[in-house]
């Protein structure tokens, strides 16, 4: 059917016409094959658990995860008791008490991850003027997503290329926009101890925490793809049926 | 122009009318199933969201509530009354014969531990909050709670004794995690 | 009247009772069962009804999202994330709405270019066309304000840049308007609140104009690929079931494409920066509007700083234009010129099939629009500025120079006698002489 082909061609043109987002100065992160990429991809559960550990033991010292609740950890395989223990290590302001004073109480699973700093100014003051961004949406908020995170975490160079001077308090990273990043290489070999016995290399931890943050940004990913497959299959059948019905109704016109 | 021609709409053409009708019917039914499936998320989005459900259970520390005192805690958007009952109040609750009540119920079926009475503090008439929890508030004719909106009186077991309310104050699902910690919901 | 029968259900007792008091069923019968539609419409004609369906999808998902969204600078971003994370199927509804905006523009742009190719804007359909342009303007306003609501970085800075366009109006009027739009000294909470209010309102205004658009359409009926008027019953078909089923099939194909975006590339057409909460103290490195505004954005940036300043002042002595104003005027002019298109293109032949020269210029124009789109996405520097300017000049030249000239110089091909003639191989009626172009129906 000629007309269908033109329709599809039009859709393709529309796709191609969408401009590529220009990268901001750093090297483009190489595309990786994640367990959660592709039409049927799902998150690597073990990596999620390890990545959560990396976030909580390393990243969370400076970076918040304010849109994710502790209870959400149960969706990636943490038990209720584990989650209670994790949340109880942090404190949040309670309701005003009978004297009107706001005391701190241990965080509950229903609470969101407690950010390390109360506000941006406090964060900057503690980090030499740089602001460690919240990581809840970081995978969606950076071109390249998890690829970029992984590349950034493994992209630190001890020595900047010849001719490039790295200012005091900055570090050279191939993938960061402008190459100068205030965050020092956050991961070092065996920085965390994995419960499942996996060797905590920088490469391994970068991968794991990228998976964890991909989940933090898109917790609906698995459900979305599962539903998508069903919807597309349904629509294919329906459209096929409609095509046959259309052909038959038009049979006496052509 | 002939009217006989018009009796046959053009969609019922010359060949295999029944097979075509079946196909159209099947397609229509298939599309209808799809339509119904689409409606589901749009209805479901009105139900409580995950963060709302996460607050559906609260744990309350009751160690500071003295005998004879009561506290109010917020649970699922409504007050829950937790009263540390005195011996006299427990006895008064047990002294009544359930059959004489508007909404017959044993006190023992309402309080898991006799000294602790836990109630949803919403009048079963039209949803006002009965008085009687905080000190100094009127407790009504039966020394329990009194709803000021339309004058319902509840006894020391939270049972309706007088007034327009049809039911006893409901007891929320709760478990004692320990002697001093109760989980509601 | 063999083909155009009132449906049997019109004889039902209840239907007749209602119809006698409120003739909704007669109306349906008239506009669907008895409405004559050219028999030769191709699939490009699907996009009108498709646009109507997308509008309904947008309104339904939009109303649903409004049940959970909070229009306050402190809460807007987080309330959207709550929709994505906590509300039941919230992610689905938001992704439908978000990608629906893009799909709406894809459908509408195809619909517009179909009109351009087949001359659908010509007499007697000028008002139909102009109402369409009004719908496009309303859609652009609605989409722009909707994009502000999630209160991300692109929301905030898009709102800042676009509202600042009005400051180009001279004599202090512009600044007054901008302050009025903002309700403050910058884009802030009052701005967000009113944008939400208007974003909720405008779709219903669009529905109103769509009703007028369809009303105008049904006066003379659809144009068709040949572009000649229908001559009689052999040229037309009842809308139902022929075009209802064809539209349904087209809808199925469209929904597959739509679903691929929603479920497998939901953020493909968005910008990552909008997942960073708005920050009034730091502008993103590249501010780019959503893709559907890019051609207009390119036109806005194409006007050189000294262009109008030195040029128009000589012509219109008393008006002191700023370059910014010139850019803004060019951008709005790009749409305004569509309003007068029916009077710029005076060729008596509608369809490109019989206009050998126009056909070429149509495609050049289409490519020009795509080029403008690319330039709008690229940083305004070096060669891109030059390309952007050439493409902008050509955009206007197409309407203001090419089309009026073509009407004079083009030798059009001979038109068929009737629609059924090429379809049925000459078995049409004795309609007499060859069809004159654009006869009054």
CSV table of C-alpha atoms in Angstrom, one decimal, chain A residues 23-249:
chain,number,residue,atom,x,y,z
A,23,UNK,CA,27.0,18.0,24.1
A,24,UNK,CA,28.5,20.6,26.3
A,25,UNK,CA,32.3,20.5,25.8
A,26,UNK,CA,33.3,17.2,27.3
A,27,UNK,CA,34.0,14.0,25.4
A,28,UNK,CA,30.9,12.1,24.4
A,29,UNK,CA,30.4,9.1,26.7
A,30,UNK,CA,30.6,5.8,24.8
A,31,UNK,CA,27.3,4.0,24.6
A,32,UNK,CA,27.2,0.9,26.8
A,33,UNK,CA,24.9,-2.1,26.7
A,34,UNK,CA,23.1,-2.1,30.1
A,35,UNK,CA,20.8,-4.9,31.3
A,36,UNK,CA,18.1,-2.3,31.4
A,37,UNK,CA,18.5,-1.0,27.8
A,38,UNK,CA,16.6,-2.3,24.9
A,39,UNK,CA,12.9,-3.2,24.4
A,40,UNK,CA,12.9,-6.0,27.0
A,41,UNK,CA,15.6,-4.7,29.4
A,42,UNK,CA,15.2,-5.0,33.1
A,43,UNK,CA,17.4,-3.7,35.9
A,44,UNK,CA,20.2,-6.0,37.1
A,45,UNK,CA,19.0,-6.7,40.6
A,46,UNK,CA,22.3,-7.6,42.1
A,47,UNK,CA,23.9,-4.5,40.5
A,48,UNK,CA,21.0,-2.4,42.0
A,49,UNK,CA,21.7,-3.7,45.5
A,50,UNK,CA,25.4,-3.1,45.1
A,51,UNK,CA,24.8,0.3,43.6
A,52,UNK,CA,22.6,1.3,46.5
A,53,UNK,CA,25.4,0.4,48.8
A,54,UNK,CA,27.9,2.6,46.8
A,55,UNK,CA,25.4,5.5,46.9
A,56,UNK,CA,24.8,5.2,50.6
A,57,UNK,CA,28.4,4.7,51.6
A,58,UNK,CA,30.1,7.1,49.2
A,59,UNK,CA,27.9,9.5,47.2
A,60,UNK,CA,25.5,10.3,49.9
A,61,UNK,CA,28.2,12.1,51.8
A,62,UNK,CA,27.7,15.0,49.4
A,63,UNK,CA,24.8,14.2,47.1
A,64,UNK,CA,21.1,14.0,48.0
A,65,UNK,CA,18.5,11.6,46.6
A,66,UNK,CA,15.6,13.7,47.8
A,67,UNK,CA,12.9,12.4,45.4
A,68,UNK,CA,13.4,8.7,46.3
A,69,UNK,CA,11.8,7.4,49.5
A,70,UNK,CA,13.4,4.8,51.7
A,71,UNK,CA,10.4,2.5,51.1
A,72,UNK,CA,11.2,2.5,47.4
A,73,UNK,CA,14.2,0.3,48.2
A,74,UNK,CA,11.8,-2.5,48.8
A,75,UNK,CA,11.0,-2.4,45.1
A,76,UNK,CA,14.6,-3.4,44.4
A,77,UNK,CA,14.8,-6.3,46.8
A,78,UNK,CA,15.5,-4.8,50.2
A,79,UNK,CA,13.4,-6.3,53.0
A,80,UNK,CA,11.2,-4.2,55.2
A,81,UNK,CA,13.6,-4.6,58.1
A,82,UNK,CA,16.6,-3.6,56.1
A,83,UNK,CA,14.8,-0.5,54.9
A,84,UNK,CA,13.8,0.4,58.5
A,85,UNK,CA,17.4,0.1,59.6
A,86,UNK,CA,18.6,2.2,56.7
A,87,UNK,CA,16.1,4.9,57.3
A,88,UNK,CA,16.5,5.0,61.1
A,89,UNK,CA,20.2,6.0,60.7
A,90,UNK,CA,19.0,9.4,59.5
A,91,UNK,CA,17.0,12.0,61.3
A,92,UNK,CA,14.2,14.3,60.1
A,93,UNK,CA,12.3,17.1,61.8
A,94,UNK,CA,9.3,15.8,63.7
A,95,UNK,CA,6.0,17.5,64.2
A,96,UNK,CA,6.2,20.3,66.7
A,97,UNK,CA,6.0,18.9,70.2
A,98,UNK,CA,3.7,20.1,73.0
A,99,UNK,CA,6.0,22.9,73.7
A,100,UNK,CA,6.1,23.9,70.1
A,101,UNK,CA,9.6,22.9,69.6
A,102,UNK,CA,10.6,20.9,66.5
A,103,UNK,CA,12.8,18.0,67.5
A,104,UNK,CA,14.4,15.4,65.3
A,105,UNK,CA,13.1,11.9,64.9
A,106,UNK,CA,14.5,8.9,63.2
A,107,UNK,CA,13.5,8.8,59.5
A,108,UNK,CA,10.8,6.2,58.6
A,109,UNK,CA,10.6,4.1,55.4
A,110,UNK,CA,7.9,6.5,54.2
A,111,UNK,CA,10.3,9.4,54.4
A,112,UNK,CA,12.4,10.6,51.4
A,113,UNK,CA,16.2,10.1,51.4
A,114,UNK,CA,17.6,12.7,53.8
A,115,UNK,CA,19.9,15.1,51.9
A,116,UNK,CA,23.4,15.7,53.3
A,117,UNK,CA,23.0,19.4,53.4
A,118,UNK,CA,20.0,21.6,54.5
A,119,UNK,CA,20.2,23.9,51.5
A,120,UNK,CA,22.4,24.9,48.5
A,121,UNK,CA,24.4,27.4,50.4
A,122,UNK,CA,25.3,24.9,53.1
A,123,UNK,CA,26.3,22.4,50.4
A,124,UNK,CA,28.5,25.0,48.6
A,125,UNK,CA,30.1,26.1,51.9
A,126,UNK,CA,31.1,22.6,52.6
A,127,UNK,CA,32.4,21.9,49.1
A,128,UNK,CA,34.7,24.8,48.3
A,129,UNK,CA,32.0,26.7,46.5
A,130,UNK,CA,30.8,23.8,44.3
A,131,UNK,CA,27.3,22.4,44.5
A,132,UNK,CA,27.0,18.7,44.4
A,133,UNK,CA,23.7,18.1,42.5
A,134,UNK,CA,20.9,16.0,43.8
A,135,UNK,CA,21.1,12.6,42.1
A,136,UNK,CA,17.4,11.5,42.0
A,137,UNK,CA,17.1,12.5,38.4
A,138,UNK,CA,20.7,12.8,37.3
A,139,UNK,CA,20.4,10.0,34.7
A,140,UNK,CA,17.5,11.8,33.0
A,141,UNK,CA,19.0,15.3,33.5
A,142,UNK,CA,22.3,14.6,31.6
A,143,UNK,CA,22.7,13.8,28.0
A,144,UNK,CA,24.0,10.2,27.8
A,145,UNK,CA,22.3,9.2,31.1
A,146,UNK,CA,23.9,6.2,32.7
A,147,UNK,CA,26.6,6.0,30.0
A,148,UNK,CA,27.7,9.4,31.0
A,149,UNK,CA,27.7,8.7,34.7
A,150,UNK,CA,29.8,5.6,34.2
A,151,UNK,CA,32.1,7.5,31.9
A,152,UNK,CA,32.5,10.3,34.3
A,153,UNK,CA,33.2,8.1,37.3
A,154,UNK,CA,35.9,6.2,35.4
A,155,UNK,CA,37.1,9.2,33.4
A,156,UNK,CA,39.4,10.9,35.9
A,157,UNK,CA,43.0,11.5,34.8
A,158,UNK,CA,45.8,11.9,37.3
A,159,UNK,CA,47.6,14.0,34.8
A,160,UNK,CA,45.9,16.6,32.7
A,161,UNK,CA,47.1,16.7,29.0
A,162,UNK,CA,50.1,18.8,28.3
A,163,UNK,CA,49.3,22.5,28.2
A,164,UNK,CA,46.3,22.3,30.4
A,165,UNK,CA,46.6,23.6,33.9
A,166,UNK,CA,44.2,22.3,36.5
A,167,UNK,CA,43.2,25.1,38.9
A,168,UNK,CA,43.5,24.5,42.7
A,169,UNK,CA,40.6,22.5,44.0
A,170,UNK,CA,39.7,21.2,40.5
A,171,UNK,CA,40.2,17.8,38.9
A,172,UNK,CA,40.6,16.8,35.3
A,173,UNK,CA,37.9,14.6,33.8
A,174,UNK,CA,37.6,13.8,30.1
A,175,UNK,CA,33.9,13.5,30.1
A,176,UNK,CA,32.9,16.5,32.2
A,177,UNK,CA,31.7,19.6,30.3
A,178,UNK,CA,34.8,21.9,30.2
A,179,UNK,CA,36.9,19.0,31.7
A,180,UNK,CA,37.4,20.8,35.1
A,181,UNK,CA,35.3,19.2,37.8
A,182,UNK,CA,35.3,20.1,41.5
A,183,UNK,CA,34.5,16.6,42.6
A,184,UNK,CA,37.6,14.6,43.2
A,185,UNK,CA,37.6,11.1,42.0
A,186,UNK,CA,35.0,9.7,44.5
A,187,UNK,CA,35.7,6.0,44.1
A,188,UNK,CA,38.8,4.1,45.0
A,189,UNK,CA,39.5,0.3,44.9
A,190,UNK,CA,37.6,-1.5,47.7
A,191,UNK,CA,35.9,1.8,48.8
A,192,UNK,CA,32.9,-0.3,49.8
A,193,UNK,CA,32.6,-3.9,50.9
A,194,UNK,CA,30.0,-5.8,48.8
A,195,UNK,CA,27.9,-8.2,50.7
A,196,UNK,CA,27.7,-10.6,47.7
A,197,UNK,CA,31.5,-10.9,47.6
A,198,UNK,CA,31.9,-9.1,44.3
A,199,UNK,CA,35.3,-7.4,44.1
A,200,UNK,CA,34.7,-3.6,44.5
A,201,UNK,CA,36.8,-2.3,41.7
A,202,UNK,CA,36.3,1.3,40.5
A,203,UNK,CA,34.9,0.0,37.3
A,204,UNK,CA,32.5,-2.3,39.1
A,205,UNK,CA,31.3,0.4,41.5
A,206,UNK,CA,30.9,2.9,38.7
A,207,UNK,CA,28.8,0.4,36.8
A,208,UNK,CA,26.7,-0.5,39.9
A,209,UNK,CA,26.0,3.0,41.1
A,210,UNK,CA,25.0,4.0,37.5
A,211,UNK,CA,22.5,1.3,37.4
A,212,UNK,CA,21.2,2.3,40.8
A,213,UNK,CA,20.8,5.9,39.8
A,214,UNK,CA,19.2,4.9,36.5
A,215,UNK,CA,16.6,3.1,38.6
A,216,UNK,CA,16.3,6.1,41.0
A,217,UNK,CA,15.5,8.4,38.0
A,218,UNK,CA,13.2,5.9,36.2
A,219,UNK,CA,11.7,3.6,38.8
A,220,UNK,CA,8.8,2.9,36.3
A,221,UNK,CA,11.2,1.6,33.6
A,222,UNK,CA,10.4,-2.1,33.9
A,223,UNK,CA,6.6,-1.6,34.2
A,224,UNK,CA,6.7,0.9,31.3
A,225,UNK,CA,8.5,-1.5,28.9
A,226,UNK,CA,6.3,-4.5,30.0
A,227,UNK,CA,3.2,-2.5,29.4
A,228,UNK,CA,4.6,-1.1,26.1
A,229,UNK,CA,5.1,-4.6,24.6
A,230,UNK,CA,1.5,-5.5,25.4
A,231,UNK,CA,0.2,-2.2,24.0
A,232,UNK,CA,2.1,-2.4,20.8
A,233,UNK,CA,1.1,-6.0,20.2
A,234,UNK,CA,-2.5,-5.1,20.8
A,235,UNK,CA,-2.3,-2.1,18.5
A,236,UNK,CA,-0.7,-4.2,15.8
A,237,UNK,CA,-3.5,-6.7,15.8
A,238,UNK,CA,-6.2,-4.0,16.0
A,239,UNK,CA,-4.6,-2.0,13.2
A,240,UNK,CA,-4.3,-5.2,11.1
A,241,UNK,CA,-8.0,-5.9,11.7
A,242,UNK,CA,-8.9,-2.4,10.8
A,243,UNK,CA,-7.0,-2.6,7.6
A,244,UNK,CA,-8.9,-5.7,6.5
A,245,UNK,CA,-12.2,-4.1,7.5
A,246,UNK,CA,-11.2,-1.0,5.6
A,247,UNK,CA,-10.3,-3.0,2.5
A,248,UNK,CA,-13.6,-4.8,2.5
A,249,UNK,CA,-15.7,-1.7,3.0
